[in-house]
C-alpha cells in the first residue's frame, strides 16, 4: 500500500517535524504529546500514522472505512462489518472470526501503511475494508473526493473514558506510570489522548454526515447494544448488501449477531490467549479488547464529580447538535 521511498521520506519528515511542534507533558503518561499543524493534539506515534496515511493512502470509491475514537466499539464493528460483507464466502461453522481476532480481519489504516502489508486482510469481498482512529479533518482528501463510505460509531464518553483507563492499566508496565483515576479524567478532558479530543472526533464525523449525505453512517454503541439485529440490517443496507428475504428467513442476521456478540467472541480461545501483531515491533494480547462490553459501567468507577465534569464538556461541545440525546 505504501511506496517504500515515499514512506521513508514521510518517516524522515516526521522525525524532523516532531521536535519543532509545541508539546505538552502528560501527567505520568509516557508518550510525548505534540500538537500538529492542524492544531490537533496527537501523540508523536499517532502523528506518524496520520502523516503516513495522508501521504501514502488513496481512497477508492468502493472502500469502506470504519472510523472510531478508541474504545467506542471498534472491535465489535470490525467483526460485524467483516461478517456482513463476507457472508457469501464463509459459513458460520468455520468462520474466520472463530480463529482470528476482529482486528486481524479488518486492518487499521495507520498500521497498514506502517507495515506495508496489505495481506493482513482476510476479507474476500471486493470492497477494501479498512479501519481508522484518525479524526475526520485529518483524513486524506481522497476520502471525501472518492465518495467512499464511512461507518462511524461513538459511545457515551463516560464509558469511553472508563474503557480507555482500564486498557491503559493493562498496558502500563510500571504501576507508578499509571495516573490515578482523577488525573486520568483530567487527561481525557484536556484532550490528551492518542487521537485528540473525544468530543472533537465525534463532532468531525457528525458534521461529515450532514456534509456528505448517504456516505457516512453514524451508529452508537448504546443503540447497537439495545437492538443489534436492527443495526446489523441498517449496516448491511448502508454497505450496499441488504439481506434478502431468504437470508432473513434462514436466520442469517441472527447468526451474525450471535457470532459477533461480546459473549461469543470474548470466550473464543483466540481472543482469550492469542496475540495481535499491530506493527512490526508492537504486539498486543487479544483479550485487552474484551472487558465487560456493557453500557453504563462508568457508574461503578466514576465519582459524581467526575461524571459531572464529563457531562459538562458534553453539554458545552454537543449542545444544539442533537448529539446529547445519543449519549444520555
Ligand atoms: P479499540 O479502540 O482499542 O479497538 P474498542 O473495540 O473500540 O477498542 O473498544 C473496546 C470496548 O468494546 C470494550 O468496552 P469495555 O471496556 O466497556 O468493556 C470492550 O469490552 C467492548 N467490546 C469488544 N467487543 C465487543 C463486542 N463484541 N460487543 C460489545 N462490546 C464489545
XYZ file of C-alpha atoms and ligand atoms in Angstrom:
359
model
C 0.000 0.000 0.000
C 2.798 2.465 0.800
C 5.612 3.019 -1.701
C 8.860 2.426 0.268
C 10.662 5.607 -0.838
C 7.638 7.755 -0.128
C 7.215 6.036 3.221
C 10.857 6.600 4.210
C 10.548 10.239 3.185
C 7.421 10.607 5.365
C 9.210 8.984 8.307
C 12.127 11.399 7.892
C 9.729 14.353 7.787
C 8.049 13.065 10.932
C 11.365 12.770 12.772
C 12.291 16.338 11.759
C 8.856 17.749 12.476
C 8.149 16.416 15.963
C 10.817 18.464 17.825
C 9.525 21.663 16.145
C 5.925 21.174 17.285
C 4.583 22.554 20.538
C 4.349 19.760 23.055
C 2.531 19.133 26.278
C 3.675 16.912 29.120
C 1.047 14.475 30.117
C 0.942 13.588 33.829
C 2.653 10.254 34.205
C 1.823 9.062 30.711
C 4.842 8.034 28.700
C 4.133 9.160 25.147
C 5.091 12.754 24.369
C 2.124 14.792 23.165
C 2.518 17.015 20.133
C 0.185 19.493 18.532
C 0.277 19.126 14.784
C -0.027 21.907 12.240
C -3.788 21.399 12.063
C -3.955 22.189 15.750
C -4.879 18.723 16.913
C -3.280 17.177 19.932
C -1.809 13.805 18.994
C 0.915 11.621 20.389
C 4.021 11.572 18.253
C 3.306 7.960 17.276
C -0.249 8.731 16.166
C 1.034 11.766 14.244
C 3.351 9.365 12.413
C 0.346 7.218 11.448
C -1.606 10.294 10.326
C 1.277 11.542 8.162
C 1.819 8.136 6.579
C -1.864 7.794 5.787
C -2.118 11.357 4.445
C 0.834 10.865 2.143
C 0.515 7.234 1.131
C -3.139 6.252 1.084
C -5.500 6.992 -1.785
C -9.094 6.060 -1.115
C -11.149 4.264 -3.759
C -14.886 4.852 -4.298
C -15.564 1.241 -3.247
C -13.641 1.467 0.043
C -15.459 1.009 3.327
C -13.842 2.913 6.146
C -14.719 2.119 9.726
C -13.839 5.185 11.785
C -13.833 5.285 15.566
C -12.400 7.097 18.520
C -10.574 4.433 20.565
C -12.780 2.359 22.901
C -16.062 3.268 21.192
C -16.799 -0.169 19.704
C -14.131 -0.721 17.022
C -13.640 -4.441 17.727
C -17.360 -5.193 17.639
C -17.990 -3.190 14.488
C -14.984 -4.726 12.744
C -16.465 -8.161 13.431
C -19.925 -7.143 12.222
C -18.758 -5.415 9.032
C -16.468 -8.320 8.211
C -19.250 -10.863 8.795
C -21.825 -8.864 6.791
C -19.694 -8.113 3.749
C -18.129 -11.595 3.544
C -21.250 -13.596 4.337
C -21.401 -15.311 0.965
C -17.822 -16.625 1.282
C -17.800 -18.276 4.700
C -20.151 -20.478 6.614
C -20.733 -19.920 10.288
C -19.269 -23.255 11.426
C -15.799 -22.479 10.047
C -15.842 -18.700 10.014
C -12.534 -16.745 10.172
C -13.895 -14.886 13.210
C -13.749 -18.147 15.157
C -9.971 -18.261 14.843
C -8.985 -14.623 14.280
C -9.431 -11.558 16.413
C -11.625 -8.967 14.568
C -8.566 -6.684 14.362
C -6.888 -9.402 12.318
C -9.848 -9.448 9.917
C -10.015 -5.711 9.159
C -6.681 -3.904 9.244
C -6.216 -0.474 10.709
C -5.087 2.005 8.097
C -2.440 3.570 10.326
C -0.901 0.140 10.962
C -1.240 -0.974 7.359
C 0.723 1.925 5.895
C 3.436 1.402 8.501
C 3.646 -2.357 7.963
C 3.298 -2.036 4.206
C 1.424 -5.301 4.345
C -1.970 -5.298 2.680
C -2.175 -9.069 3.018
C -3.207 -8.708 6.674
C -6.786 -8.514 5.429
C -8.766 -11.764 5.360
C -11.680 -10.224 3.509
C -12.724 -11.756 0.207
C -15.236 -9.023 -0.577
C -14.308 -6.761 -3.498
C -14.565 -3.658 -1.318
C -11.493 -2.844 0.776
C -12.421 -2.886 4.452
C -10.240 -0.531 6.468
C -10.439 0.920 9.943
C -9.023 4.122 11.352
C -8.908 6.216 14.514
C -7.821 9.324 12.564
C -10.002 12.399 13.200
C -12.166 13.300 10.190
C -10.366 16.562 9.334
C -7.006 14.760 9.162
C -8.070 12.096 6.670
C -6.504 12.372 3.210
C -8.561 14.446 0.738
C -9.185 11.343 -1.394
C -11.580 10.007 1.250
C -14.043 12.843 0.554
C -13.359 13.106 -3.184
C -13.655 9.366 -3.841
C -17.081 9.209 -2.225
C -16.118 6.071 -0.307
C -18.382 5.032 2.557
C -17.596 5.658 6.208
C -19.185 3.891 9.160
C -18.640 5.746 12.430
C -19.525 4.519 15.902
C -19.387 6.509 19.103
C -20.312 5.897 22.692
C -21.131 7.694 25.914
C -17.858 9.478 26.821
C -18.051 8.325 30.454
C -17.953 4.687 29.305
C -15.279 5.541 26.731
C -13.153 7.018 29.484
C -13.590 4.011 31.794
C -12.802 1.594 28.978
C -9.732 3.631 27.963
C -8.494 3.855 31.546
C -8.747 0.090 32.017
C -6.874 -0.508 28.790
C -4.203 1.916 29.982
C -3.970 -0.042 33.238
C -3.450 -3.285 31.330
C -0.845 -1.773 29.038
C 1.145 0.064 31.678
C 4.161 -1.981 32.620
C 5.227 0.019 35.651
C 2.433 0.655 38.122
C 3.834 4.079 39.022
C 3.333 5.215 35.421
C -0.424 4.788 35.654
C -2.068 8.066 36.655
C -4.710 7.903 39.407
C -8.297 7.857 38.110
C -8.858 11.564 38.835
C -5.783 12.518 36.810
C -6.957 10.134 34.099
C -10.223 12.113 33.879
C -8.179 15.288 33.687
C -6.116 13.886 30.823
C -9.235 12.761 28.960
C -10.930 16.151 29.474
C -7.910 18.127 28.373
C -7.984 16.248 25.109
C -4.718 14.467 25.718
C -5.232 11.146 24.025
C -3.745 9.367 21.042
C -6.133 10.879 18.529
C -7.061 14.235 20.062
C -10.281 15.070 21.811
C -13.139 12.562 22.003
C -15.660 15.405 21.572
C -13.935 16.930 18.517
C -13.582 13.477 16.978
C -17.318 12.802 17.268
C -18.227 16.295 16.025
C -15.977 15.925 12.985
C -17.719 12.780 11.747
C -21.151 14.054 12.819
C -20.660 17.111 10.616
C -19.328 14.970 7.750
C -22.587 13.048 7.954
C -24.530 16.237 7.043
C -21.940 17.314 4.501
C -21.838 14.015 2.601
C -25.354 12.573 2.763
C -25.536 8.848 2.185
C -21.770 8.445 2.584
C -21.457 8.407 6.360
C -23.407 6.100 8.661
C -23.354 7.013 12.328
C -24.094 4.385 14.941
C -23.870 4.412 18.694
C -22.634 1.614 20.940
C -25.753 2.068 23.079
C -28.153 1.586 20.127
C -26.156 -1.421 18.984
C -26.464 -2.988 22.437
C -30.190 -2.208 22.605
C -31.090 -3.621 19.209
C -28.163 -5.285 17.457
C -30.459 -7.007 14.974
C -31.833 -3.719 13.529
C -28.366 -2.135 13.489
C -26.957 -5.098 11.540
C -29.735 -4.703 8.965
C -29.087 -0.956 8.710
C -25.388 -1.608 8.306
C -25.942 -4.145 5.545
C -28.193 -1.717 3.669
C -25.697 1.114 4.001
C -22.897 -1.170 2.788
C -24.946 -1.955 -0.316
C -25.548 -5.568 0.710
C -29.039 -5.700 2.224
C -30.228 -9.070 3.475
C -32.565 -10.846 1.080
C -35.867 -12.139 2.396
C -34.466 -15.633 2.005
C -31.466 -14.747 4.199
C -33.780 -13.209 6.774
C -35.945 -16.310 6.747
C -32.875 -18.523 7.166
C -31.769 -16.558 10.217
C -28.561 -15.110 8.718
C -28.969 -11.815 10.579
C -29.338 -13.648 13.890
C -26.279 -15.805 13.091
C -24.179 -12.682 12.500
C -25.437 -11.048 15.697
C -24.575 -14.199 17.663
C -21.188 -14.716 16.008
C -20.096 -11.150 16.835
C -21.603 -10.875 20.312
C -19.362 -9.996 23.236
C -20.226 -13.264 24.985
C -19.279 -15.343 21.967
C -16.147 -13.515 20.797
C -14.674 -12.974 24.242
C -14.909 -16.699 25.038
C -13.107 -17.899 21.933
C -9.663 -19.338 22.547
C -8.080 -16.924 20.051
C -9.439 -13.939 21.966
C -8.525 -15.340 25.381
C -4.930 -16.310 24.642
C -3.924 -15.009 21.182
C -1.692 -12.076 20.291
C -2.133 -9.446 17.606
C 0.843 -8.020 15.724
C -0.110 -4.370 15.161
C 3.116 -3.095 13.689
C 6.459 -4.815 13.110
C 7.515 -4.038 16.689
C 4.271 -3.875 18.592
C 2.125 -6.826 19.547
C -0.842 -6.812 21.868
C -2.871 -9.512 23.625
C -6.261 -10.089 22.046
C -8.017 -10.211 25.399
C -7.410 -6.496 26.047
C -10.173 -5.708 23.544
C -12.772 -7.525 25.648
C -13.524 -6.295 29.132
C -17.215 -6.029 30.123
C -18.990 -4.903 26.967
C -21.727 -3.136 28.910
C -23.496 0.201 28.781
C -23.198 2.369 31.892
C -20.254 0.682 33.631
C -18.993 4.203 34.389
C -21.385 4.196 37.350
C -19.121 1.620 39.035
C -15.997 3.736 38.643
C -16.607 7.482 38.459
C -17.449 9.790 41.333
C -20.393 12.201 40.899
C -17.877 14.984 40.448
C -16.011 13.174 37.666
C -19.255 12.329 35.887
C -20.462 15.941 36.207
C -17.239 17.207 34.697
C -17.522 14.915 31.669
C -21.246 15.761 31.308
C -20.460 19.475 31.337
C -17.977 19.164 28.491
C -20.505 17.124 26.514
C -23.124 19.871 27.079
C -20.662 22.561 26.018
C -19.433 20.711 22.944
C -22.546 18.871 21.784
C -25.280 21.297 22.906
C -27.516 22.224 19.958
C -26.208 19.478 17.669
C -28.658 16.724 18.542
C -25.817 14.584 19.848
C -26.769 14.819 23.526
C -29.799 12.574 23.110
C -27.479 9.810 21.863
C -25.156 9.773 24.820
C -27.536 10.075 27.771
P -10.103 -0.220 20.447
O -10.439 1.162 20.004
O -8.897 -0.297 21.331
O -10.090 -1.215 19.326
P -12.819 -0.807 21.069
O -13.085 -2.124 20.462
O -13.289 0.395 20.335
O -11.279 -0.670 21.425
O -13.479 -0.746 22.495
C -13.348 -1.763 23.430
C -14.681 -1.837 24.150
O -15.617 -2.572 23.350
C -14.558 -2.584 25.459
O -15.564 -1.995 26.282
P -15.499 -2.045 27.898
O -14.127 -1.685 28.304
O -16.513 -1.050 28.338
O -15.885 -3.424 28.254
C -14.928 -3.997 25.044
O -15.328 -4.824 26.118
C -16.065 -3.714 24.083
N -16.311 -4.802 23.138
C -15.388 -5.566 22.474
N -16.001 -6.453 21.703
C -17.331 -6.292 21.871
C -18.495 -6.946 21.342
N -18.395 -7.951 20.501
N -19.697 -6.496 21.744
C -19.812 -5.468 22.624
N -18.763 -4.816 23.150
C -17.538 -5.224 22.789
